[in-house]
Amino acid sequence: MYAILDIEATGGKVGEESIIEIAIYKFDGKEIVDQFISLVNPEKKIDHYVQKLTHITDKMVLSAPKFHEIAKRIVEITDNCTLVGHNVMFDYRMLKQEFERLGYNFEKEWIDTFEYSEVLIPGLPSYSLGKLCESLGIIVTDRHRASGDARATIALFKLLLDKDAEKIITKKTGLALPKKAHSKYQKLLEGLPNKVGIYYLYNSKMQLIYIGKSSNIALSVNKIFTSKTLRSSKLKRYTRSIKFEETGSEFLAAIKKNNEVINNQPMYNHKVVENKAYPFGLYFLESKRGYSRLEIGKNRKTEAVLKFKTKDKAKEILEKVIHDYNLCLQVNSGIKSENSCFKYKVNECKGACLKEEPKDEYNQRIEDFVALTKFPAETFLILDKGRRGIEKSFYLIEDNQFKGYGYYEYHQQIKSLEKIHHILIPIKETEEVVNMLKYFLYKISKNPNQVILFNE
């Protein structure tokens, strides 16, 4: 039996938040057998950003039951159930926190649909609940409200159970919260956000010893202090203070980390050499008479479409491109055979392997992919997520060179290059950043509104 849940909270520092809405659906694997949905009076103010996101106001929760008034119902509906949620650790932590305030130890096994979506449905552009449901055709009503998000999670969980031929979900037992760092490290962890960004570890002399990036800063730093790897042991031994910077975007976090590791060379980061060549590349082999193809190679003289640190990563991206553009696996793997490829047999290949598909049509699809990895103009902006509210981030490419990034809230701030330069945070262009930008352009290709061209 499963308890599918979603929780909305006041916002604020980790450990100080309170629940403002909860939805729990008891699910037997086929249908809902019980449900509990309620606003909750947190007895404190709701963060302004949370109010805008959820449309739950201080006035709405004023007459709602307090947590202690619904606690018994939550215990009853979750009895003998495994908790299921999307990024469920937040919801589970909030429940444990509220019950701890009542002196009750709330312990449950849990299943995270985010984790299993990445395993069972690989290659999607995003695994956030909204984007994931959009990719899968799952209708989401009342987004960012507990009941709406929980119902969407039920639909997603049903799909995952159907796709789970090896029963990896139902076999997983004995799950618990991530290990809690030793008490002597708790002071260091205080105030770290469950947000995407960069974190910086310093020693007793305030020397920067490590820079990390994460989609959840608090969780990643906690893992460092609970891990037993050699590097984690050294970081635990020498870290005396932690700073962080929220970025809002995982892509921006990756760019900033790369730039700052190059500039600072912290002793416990892997050494990053500016403009070092990536050994593996995805190469475009054009054919005028036959079928063009994509091929993985190493240190070739011709320019790669995309570059990679490892061959495995190159294979992963090639497989994604083959899927996205309905290409022939046999042609792009360089396998010569008189038989058709498996994708053709399941109607996912149009027959290039048997020379059935017109060459021009097939080659055009590969050229379309290659074009997406090239800069669309000499000067343009790429738009991305902001840190909160209506804020967004941007990346400026000017005269075919990456200049840096910035944040904005109003469109007039990015209407001209002059205004953009006023809010631009410069970052030096490197081979790695350019390669990251090319891949990002490919990833956002289905959303052309994220690119703004300038005609200078």
Coordinates of C-alpha atoms in Angstrom, one line a residue:
M1 CA 0.0 0.0 0.0
Y2 CA 1.2 3.5 -0.9
A3 CA 0.6 7.0 0.5
I4 CA 1.0 9.5 -2.4
L5 CA 1.6 12.9 -0.9
D6 CA 2.5 16.4 -1.6
I7 CA 3.1 19.3 0.8
E8 CA 3.3 23.0 0.5
A9 CA 5.2 25.0 3.2
T10 CA 5.7 28.5 4.4
G11 CA 9.3 28.8 3.0
G12 CA 12.2 30.2 5.0
K13 CA 15.3 28.7 6.5
V14 CA 15.6 24.9 6.6
G15 CA 14.2 23.7 9.9
E16 CA 12.1 26.7 10.5
E17 CA 9.4 26.1 7.8
S18 CA 5.9 24.9 8.6
I19 CA 3.3 23.1 6.5
I20 CA 0.5 25.2 5.0
E21 CA -1.2 22.5 2.8
I22 CA -1.1 18.7 2.7
A23 CA -2.7 16.1 0.3
I24 CA -2.4 12.3 0.9
Y25 CA -3.9 9.7 -1.4
K26 CA -3.9 6.1 -0.2
F27 CA -3.2 4.0 -3.3
D28 CA -3.2 0.2 -3.6
G29 CA -1.3 0.1 -6.9
K30 CA -4.5 0.3 -9.0
E31 CA -6.8 2.8 -7.4
I32 CA -7.3 5.4 -4.7
V33 CA -8.8 3.9 -1.6
D34 CA -8.7 6.9 0.8
Q35 CA -7.7 10.5 0.7
F36 CA -7.0 13.4 3.0
I37 CA -6.6 17.0 1.8
S38 CA -6.3 20.1 4.0
L39 CA -4.9 23.6 4.4
V40 CA -2.9 23.9 7.6
N41 CA -2.5 26.9 9.9
P42 CA 1.3 27.3 10.2
E43 CA 0.9 29.9 13.0
K44 CA 3.5 32.1 11.2
K45 CA 3.7 34.2 8.1
I46 CA 3.9 32.6 4.6
D47 CA 6.9 33.7 2.5
H48 CA 5.7 36.2 -0.2
Y49 CA 7.2 34.1 -3.0
V50 CA 5.4 31.0 -1.7
Q51 CA 2.1 33.0 -1.7
K52 CA 2.6 34.0 -5.3
L53 CA 3.6 30.5 -6.4
T54 CA 0.8 28.6 -4.6
H55 CA -1.9 31.4 -4.3
I56 CA -2.2 30.3 -0.6
T57 CA -2.4 33.5 1.5
D58 CA -2.1 34.1 5.2
K59 CA -5.8 34.9 5.3
M60 CA -6.7 31.5 3.8
V61 CA -4.9 29.5 6.4
L62 CA -6.0 31.6 9.4
S63 CA -9.1 29.4 10.0
A64 CA -7.5 26.1 8.9
P65 CA -6.7 23.4 11.4
K66 CA -3.3 23.5 13.1
F67 CA -1.0 20.5 12.5
H68 CA -1.6 18.9 15.8
E69 CA -5.3 18.8 15.0
I70 CA -4.7 16.7 11.8
A71 CA -1.7 14.7 13.0
K72 CA -3.8 11.7 14.1
R73 CA -5.5 11.5 10.6
I74 CA -2.1 11.6 8.9
V75 CA -0.8 8.7 11.1
E76 CA -4.0 6.7 10.3
I77 CA -4.0 7.2 6.5
T78 CA -0.3 6.5 6.2
D79 CA -0.3 3.4 8.5
N80 CA 1.4 0.4 6.8
C81 CA 2.1 2.5 3.7
T82 CA 5.2 3.5 1.8
L83 CA 5.3 7.2 1.1
V84 CA 5.5 8.2 -2.5
G85 CA 6.3 11.7 -3.8
H86 CA 8.2 13.6 -6.4
N87 CA 11.4 14.8 -4.7
V88 CA 9.7 13.1 -1.7
M89 CA 12.5 13.9 0.7
F90 CA 11.2 17.5 1.1
D91 CA 7.7 16.2 2.0
Y92 CA 9.0 13.5 4.3
R93 CA 11.3 15.9 6.1
M94 CA 8.5 18.4 6.6
L95 CA 6.3 15.6 8.1
K96 CA 9.1 14.4 10.4
Q97 CA 9.8 18.0 11.5
E98 CA 6.2 18.7 12.4
F99 CA 5.8 15.4 14.3
E100 CA 9.1 16.0 16.1
R101 CA 7.6 19.3 17.4
L102 CA 4.8 17.1 18.9
G103 CA 7.3 14.7 20.4
Y104 CA 6.3 11.9 18.0
N105 CA 8.8 9.9 15.8
F106 CA 7.3 9.6 12.3
E107 CA 9.3 7.0 10.4
K108 CA 8.3 5.6 7.0
E109 CA 9.8 3.9 4.0
W110 CA 9.7 6.0 0.9
I111 CA 9.8 6.0 -2.9
D112 CA 10.9 9.0 -5.0
T113 CA 9.3 9.2 -8.4
F114 CA 12.0 11.7 -9.5
E115 CA 14.6 9.0 -9.0
Y116 CA 12.7 6.2 -10.8
S117 CA 11.7 8.5 -13.7
E118 CA 15.3 9.1 -14.5
V119 CA 15.9 5.3 -14.5
L120 CA 12.8 4.1 -16.3
I121 CA 12.2 7.0 -18.7
P122 CA 15.7 8.2 -19.6
G123 CA 16.6 11.0 -22.0
L124 CA 13.9 13.6 -21.1
P125 CA 14.9 17.3 -21.1
S126 CA 13.8 17.8 -17.5
Y127 CA 12.5 15.7 -14.6
S128 CA 10.8 18.5 -12.6
L129 CA 7.2 17.4 -12.0
G130 CA 5.7 20.0 -14.4
K131 CA 8.1 19.5 -17.3
L132 CA 8.0 15.7 -16.8
C133 CA 4.2 15.6 -16.9
E134 CA 4.3 17.8 -20.0
S135 CA 6.7 15.4 -21.8
L136 CA 4.5 12.4 -20.8
G137 CA 1.2 14.0 -21.7
I138 CA 0.0 13.9 -18.0
I139 CA -2.5 16.6 -17.3
V140 CA -1.7 18.7 -14.2
T141 CA -4.4 20.8 -12.7
D142 CA -3.8 23.1 -9.7
R143 CA 0.0 23.1 -10.2
H144 CA 1.9 24.0 -7.0
R145 CA -1.1 23.1 -4.9
A146 CA -0.8 19.9 -2.8
S147 CA -3.9 18.1 -4.2
G148 CA -3.0 18.9 -7.9
D149 CA 0.6 17.9 -7.6
A150 CA -0.3 14.7 -5.7
R151 CA -2.8 13.6 -8.3
A152 CA -0.2 14.2 -11.0
T153 CA 2.3 12.1 -9.0
I154 CA -0.3 9.3 -8.9
A155 CA -0.6 9.3 -12.7
L156 CA 3.2 9.3 -13.0
F157 CA 3.6 6.6 -10.4
K158 CA 1.1 4.4 -12.3
L159 CA 3.1 4.8 -15.5
L160 CA 6.4 4.0 -13.7
L161 CA 4.8 0.8 -12.2
D162 CA 3.7 -0.2 -15.7
K163 CA 7.1 0.4 -17.2
D164 CA 8.9 -1.4 -14.3
A165 CA 9.3 -4.8 -16.0
E166 CA 12.1 -5.8 -13.6
K167 CA 10.1 -4.7 -10.5
I168 CA 12.9 -2.5 -9.2
I169 CA 10.4 -0.3 -7.4
T170 CA 8.6 -3.0 -5.5
K171 CA 11.9 -4.7 -4.6
K172 CA 13.2 -1.6 -3.0
T173 CA 12.7 -1.8 0.8
G174 CA 14.2 -0.5 3.9
L175 CA 14.6 3.0 2.7
A176 CA 15.2 5.8 5.2
L177 CA 16.2 9.4 5.4
P178 CA 19.7 10.3 4.2
K179 CA 22.2 9.8 7.0
K180 CA 22.4 12.7 9.4
A181 CA 25.8 14.4 9.8
H182 CA 27.6 14.1 13.1
S183 CA 26.5 16.7 15.6
K184 CA 29.9 18.5 15.4
Y185 CA 29.1 19.3 11.7
Q186 CA 25.5 20.5 12.3
K187 CA 26.6 24.1 12.9
L188 CA 28.2 24.2 9.5
L189 CA 25.0 22.9 7.8
E190 CA 22.7 25.4 9.4
G191 CA 21.1 27.8 7.0
L192 CA 22.0 25.9 3.8
P193 CA 19.1 26.0 1.3
N194 CA 17.4 23.2 -0.5
K195 CA 18.1 25.2 -3.7
V196 CA 20.2 24.9 -6.8
G197 CA 23.5 26.7 -6.8
I198 CA 27.2 26.7 -5.8
Y199 CA 28.7 26.1 -2.4
Y200 CA 32.2 26.9 -1.1
L201 CA 34.1 25.1 1.7
Y202 CA 36.8 27.0 3.6
N203 CA 39.5 25.9 6.1
S204 CA 40.5 27.5 9.4
K205 CA 42.6 30.1 7.5
M206 CA 39.6 31.0 5.3
Q207 CA 41.3 29.4 2.3
L208 CA 38.9 28.1 -0.3
I209 CA 39.4 24.3 -0.4
Y210 CA 36.5 23.1 -2.4
I211 CA 33.8 24.4 -4.8
G212 CA 30.7 22.3 -5.6
K213 CA 27.5 22.7 -7.5
S214 CA 24.1 21.0 -6.8
S215 CA 20.4 21.0 -7.5
N216 CA 20.1 20.8 -3.7
I217 CA 22.9 22.6 -1.8
A218 CA 21.9 21.4 1.7
L219 CA 21.5 17.7 0.6
S220 CA 24.8 17.7 -1.2
V221 CA 26.8 19.2 1.6
N222 CA 25.2 16.8 4.1
K223 CA 26.3 13.9 1.8
I224 CA 29.9 15.1 2.0
F225 CA 29.7 15.1 5.8
T226 CA 28.2 11.6 5.9
S227 CA 30.3 10.0 3.2
K228 CA 33.3 7.8 3.9
T229 CA 35.2 8.5 0.6
L230 CA 38.8 9.7 0.9
R231 CA 38.0 13.2 -0.4
S232 CA 34.9 13.6 1.9
S233 CA 37.0 12.5 4.9
K234 CA 39.5 15.3 4.1
L235 CA 36.8 17.9 3.5
K236 CA 35.2 16.9 6.9
R237 CA 38.6 17.3 8.6
Y238 CA 39.5 20.7 7.2
T239 CA 36.2 22.5 6.6
R240 CA 35.5 25.3 9.1
S241 CA 33.0 27.4 7.2
I242 CA 30.6 27.2 4.2
K243 CA 29.3 29.8 1.9
F244 CA 26.8 29.4 -0.9
E245 CA 25.2 31.2 -3.8
E246 CA 21.9 30.3 -5.3
T247 CA 21.7 30.3 -9.1
G248 CA 18.2 29.2 -9.9
S249 CA 19.6 27.2 -12.9
E250 CA 21.6 24.0 -12.9
F251 CA 23.2 25.1 -16.2
L252 CA 24.3 28.4 -14.7
A253 CA 25.6 26.6 -11.6
A254 CA 27.8 24.4 -13.9
I255 CA 29.2 27.4 -15.8
K256 CA 30.0 29.3 -12.6
K257 CA 31.6 26.3 -11.0
N258 CA 33.8 25.7 -14.0
N259 CA 34.9 29.4 -14.1
E260 CA 35.6 29.6 -10.4
V261 CA 37.5 26.3 -10.2
I262 CA 39.7 27.6 -13.0
N263 CA 40.2 30.9 -11.2
N264 CA 40.8 29.5 -7.7
Q265 CA 42.1 26.0 -8.2
P266 CA 40.9 24.7 -4.8
M267 CA 43.1 21.9 -3.5
Y268 CA 40.3 19.3 -3.3
N269 CA 38.7 20.0 -6.7
H270 CA 39.9 18.0 -9.7
K271 CA 42.3 20.3 -11.5
V272 CA 40.7 22.2 -14.4
V273 CA 43.0 23.4 -17.2
E274 CA 41.6 26.3 -19.2
N275 CA 40.8 25.3 -22.8
K276 CA 41.9 21.8 -22.4
A277 CA 40.8 19.5 -25.2
Y278 CA 38.1 17.1 -24.6
P279 CA 39.4 13.7 -26.0
F280 CA 36.0 12.4 -27.3
G281 CA 33.7 14.1 -29.8
L282 CA 30.5 13.5 -31.7
Y283 CA 31.5 14.0 -35.4
F284 CA 29.3 14.7 -38.4
L285 CA 30.3 12.7 -41.4
E286 CA 28.5 14.3 -44.4
S287 CA 27.7 12.2 -47.4
K288 CA 26.5 13.6 -50.7
R289 CA 25.7 10.3 -52.4
G290 CA 24.7 8.2 -49.4
Y291 CA 23.4 8.6 -45.8
S292 CA 25.2 11.1 -43.6
R293 CA 26.0 9.9 -40.1
L294 CA 27.1 10.8 -36.6
E295 CA 30.1 9.1 -35.2
I296 CA 32.0 9.1 -31.9
G297 CA 35.8 9.7 -32.4
K298 CA 38.8 10.8 -30.4
N299 CA 41.1 13.8 -31.0
R300 CA 40.3 14.2 -34.7
K301 CA 41.5 17.2 -36.8
T302 CA 38.0 18.1 -37.8
E303 CA 35.8 20.1 -35.4
A304 CA 33.4 17.9 -33.3
V305 CA 29.7 18.8 -33.1
L306 CA 29.9 18.2 -29.4
K307 CA 32.8 17.2 -27.1
F308 CA 33.0 15.0 -24.1
K309 CA 35.3 14.0 -21.3
T310 CA 34.4 10.3 -21.5
K311 CA 33.3 7.9 -24.3
D312 CA 30.4 6.7 -22.2
K313 CA 29.0 10.3 -22.1
A314 CA 29.4 10.6 -25.8
K315 CA 27.5 7.3 -26.3
E316 CA 24.7 8.5 -24.0
I317 CA 24.2 11.7 -26.0
L318 CA 24.4 9.9 -29.4
E319 CA 21.7 7.6 -28.3
K320 CA 19.5 10.5 -27.2
V321 CA 20.1 12.3 -30.6
I322 CA 19.2 9.0 -32.5
H323 CA 16.0 8.8 -30.5
D324 CA 15.1 12.5 -30.8
Y325 CA 15.6 12.7 -34.5
N326 CA 14.4 9.2 -35.4
L327 CA 17.8 8.2 -36.9
C328 CA 18.9 4.7 -37.8
L329 CA 21.0 3.1 -35.1
Q330 CA 22.8 0.9 -37.6
V331 CA 23.8 3.7 -39.9
N332 CA 25.1 5.9 -37.0
S333 CA 26.9 3.0 -35.3
G334 CA 28.8 2.2 -38.5
I335 CA 27.5 -1.4 -38.4
K336 CA 27.3 -2.9 -41.9
S337 CA 24.6 -5.5 -42.3
E338 CA 22.1 -6.7 -44.8
N339 CA 19.5 -7.0 -42.1
S340 CA 17.5 -4.1 -40.7
C341 CA 18.2 -2.6 -37.3
F342 CA 15.9 -3.4 -34.4
K343 CA 14.5 0.2 -34.4
Y344 CA 13.1 -0.5 -37.9
K345 CA 11.4 -3.7 -36.7
V346 CA 9.5 -1.7 -34.0
N347 CA 8.7 1.2 -36.4
E348 CA 11.2 3.6 -34.9
C349 CA 13.5 3.7 -38.0
K350 CA 12.3 4.7 -41.4
G351 CA 14.5 2.2 -43.2
A352 CA 17.9 3.9 -43.8
C353 CA 19.5 0.6 -42.8
L354 CA 17.7 -1.0 -45.8
K355 CA 18.1 2.1 -48.0
E356 CA 14.3 2.5 -48.0
E357 CA 14.2 6.0 -46.7
P358 CA 15.0 8.8 -49.1
K359 CA 18.6 10.0 -48.5
D360 CA 17.7 13.7 -48.7
E361 CA 15.0 13.4 -46.0
Y362 CA 17.3 11.4 -43.7
N363 CA 20.3 13.6 -44.1
Q364 CA 18.2 16.7 -43.5
R365 CA 17.3 15.5 -40.0
I366 CA 20.9 15.1 -39.1
E367 CA 21.7 18.5 -40.5
D368 CA 18.9 19.9 -38.4
F369 CA 20.5 18.5 -35.3
V370 CA 23.9 19.8 -36.2
A371 CA 22.5 23.3 -36.9
L372 CA 20.9 23.4 -33.4
T373 CA 24.4 23.0 -31.8
K374 CA 25.7 26.1 -33.7
F375 CA 25.3 29.7 -32.5
P376 CA 22.1 31.0 -34.2
A377 CA 23.6 34.5 -34.7
E378 CA 26.7 36.4 -34.0
T379 CA 25.0 38.1 -31.0
F380 CA 22.2 36.6 -29.0
L381 CA 20.8 35.9 -25.5
I382 CA 19.8 32.5 -24.0
L383 CA 17.2 32.8 -21.3
D384 CA 17.1 30.5 -18.3
K385 CA 15.5 30.1 -14.9
G386 CA 16.0 32.8 -12.2
R387 CA 16.5 32.3 -8.5
R388 CA 12.9 33.2 -7.3
G389 CA 9.7 34.9 -8.3
I390 CA 9.6 36.4 -11.8
E391 CA 13.3 36.7 -12.0
K392 CA 15.1 35.0 -15.0
S393 CA 18.7 34.5 -15.9
F394 CA 20.4 35.1 -19.3
Y395 CA 23.7 34.3 -21.1
L396 CA 25.1 36.8 -23.5
I397 CA 27.0 35.7 -26.7
E398 CA 28.3 38.8 -28.5
D399 CA 30.3 38.7 -31.7
N400 CA 30.4 34.9 -31.4
Q401 CA 32.0 35.0 -27.9
F402 CA 30.5 34.2 -24.6
K403 CA 30.6 37.3 -22.4
G404 CA 28.8 36.3 -19.2
Y405 CA 25.5 36.0 -17.5
G406 CA 23.0 38.1 -15.5
Y407 CA 19.6 38.2 -13.9
Y408 CA 16.6 40.3 -14.8
E409 CA 12.9 40.7 -13.8
Y410 CA 11.6 43.0 -16.5
H411 CA 11.9 42.6 -20.3
Q412 CA 13.0 46.2 -20.8
Q413 CA 16.2 45.3 -19.0
I414 CA 17.3 43.1 -21.9
K415 CA 15.9 45.1 -24.8
S416 CA 19.3 46.5 -25.8
L417 CA 22.9 45.5 -25.5
E418 CA 23.6 48.7 -23.7
K419 CA 21.1 47.8 -20.9
I420 CA 22.4 44.1 -20.9
H421 CA 25.9 45.3 -20.3
H422 CA 24.8 47.2 -17.3
I423 CA 23.6 44.1 -15.5
L424 CA 26.1 41.6 -17.1
I425 CA 28.4 39.5 -14.8
P426 CA 31.4 38.8 -17.0
I427 CA 32.8 35.3 -17.3
K428 CA 35.8 34.4 -19.5
E429 CA 35.0 32.1 -22.4
T430 CA 36.6 28.7 -22.2
E431 CA 36.3 25.6 -24.5
E432 CA 34.3 23.9 -21.8
V433 CA 31.8 26.7 -21.5
V434 CA 31.3 26.9 -25.3
N435 CA 30.7 23.2 -25.4
M436 CA 28.2 23.5 -22.6
L437 CA 26.4 26.3 -24.4
K438 CA 26.2 24.2 -27.6
Y439 CA 24.6 21.3 -25.7
F440 CA 22.3 23.6 -23.9
L441 CA 21.1 25.1 -27.2
Y442 CA 20.3 21.5 -28.3
K443 CA 18.4 20.8 -25.0
I444 CA 16.2 23.9 -25.3
S445 CA 15.6 23.6 -29.1
K446 CA 11.9 22.8 -28.5
N447 CA 11.4 26.1 -26.8
P448 CA 12.6 28.9 -29.2
N449 CA 11.4 31.6 -26.8
Q450 CA 14.5 31.0 -24.8
V451 CA 16.7 32.5 -27.5
I452 CA 16.7 36.2 -28.4
L453 CA 18.6 37.3 -31.5
F454 CA 20.1 40.8 -31.9
N455 CA 20.7 42.4 -35.3
E456 CA 23.6 44.7 -34.8

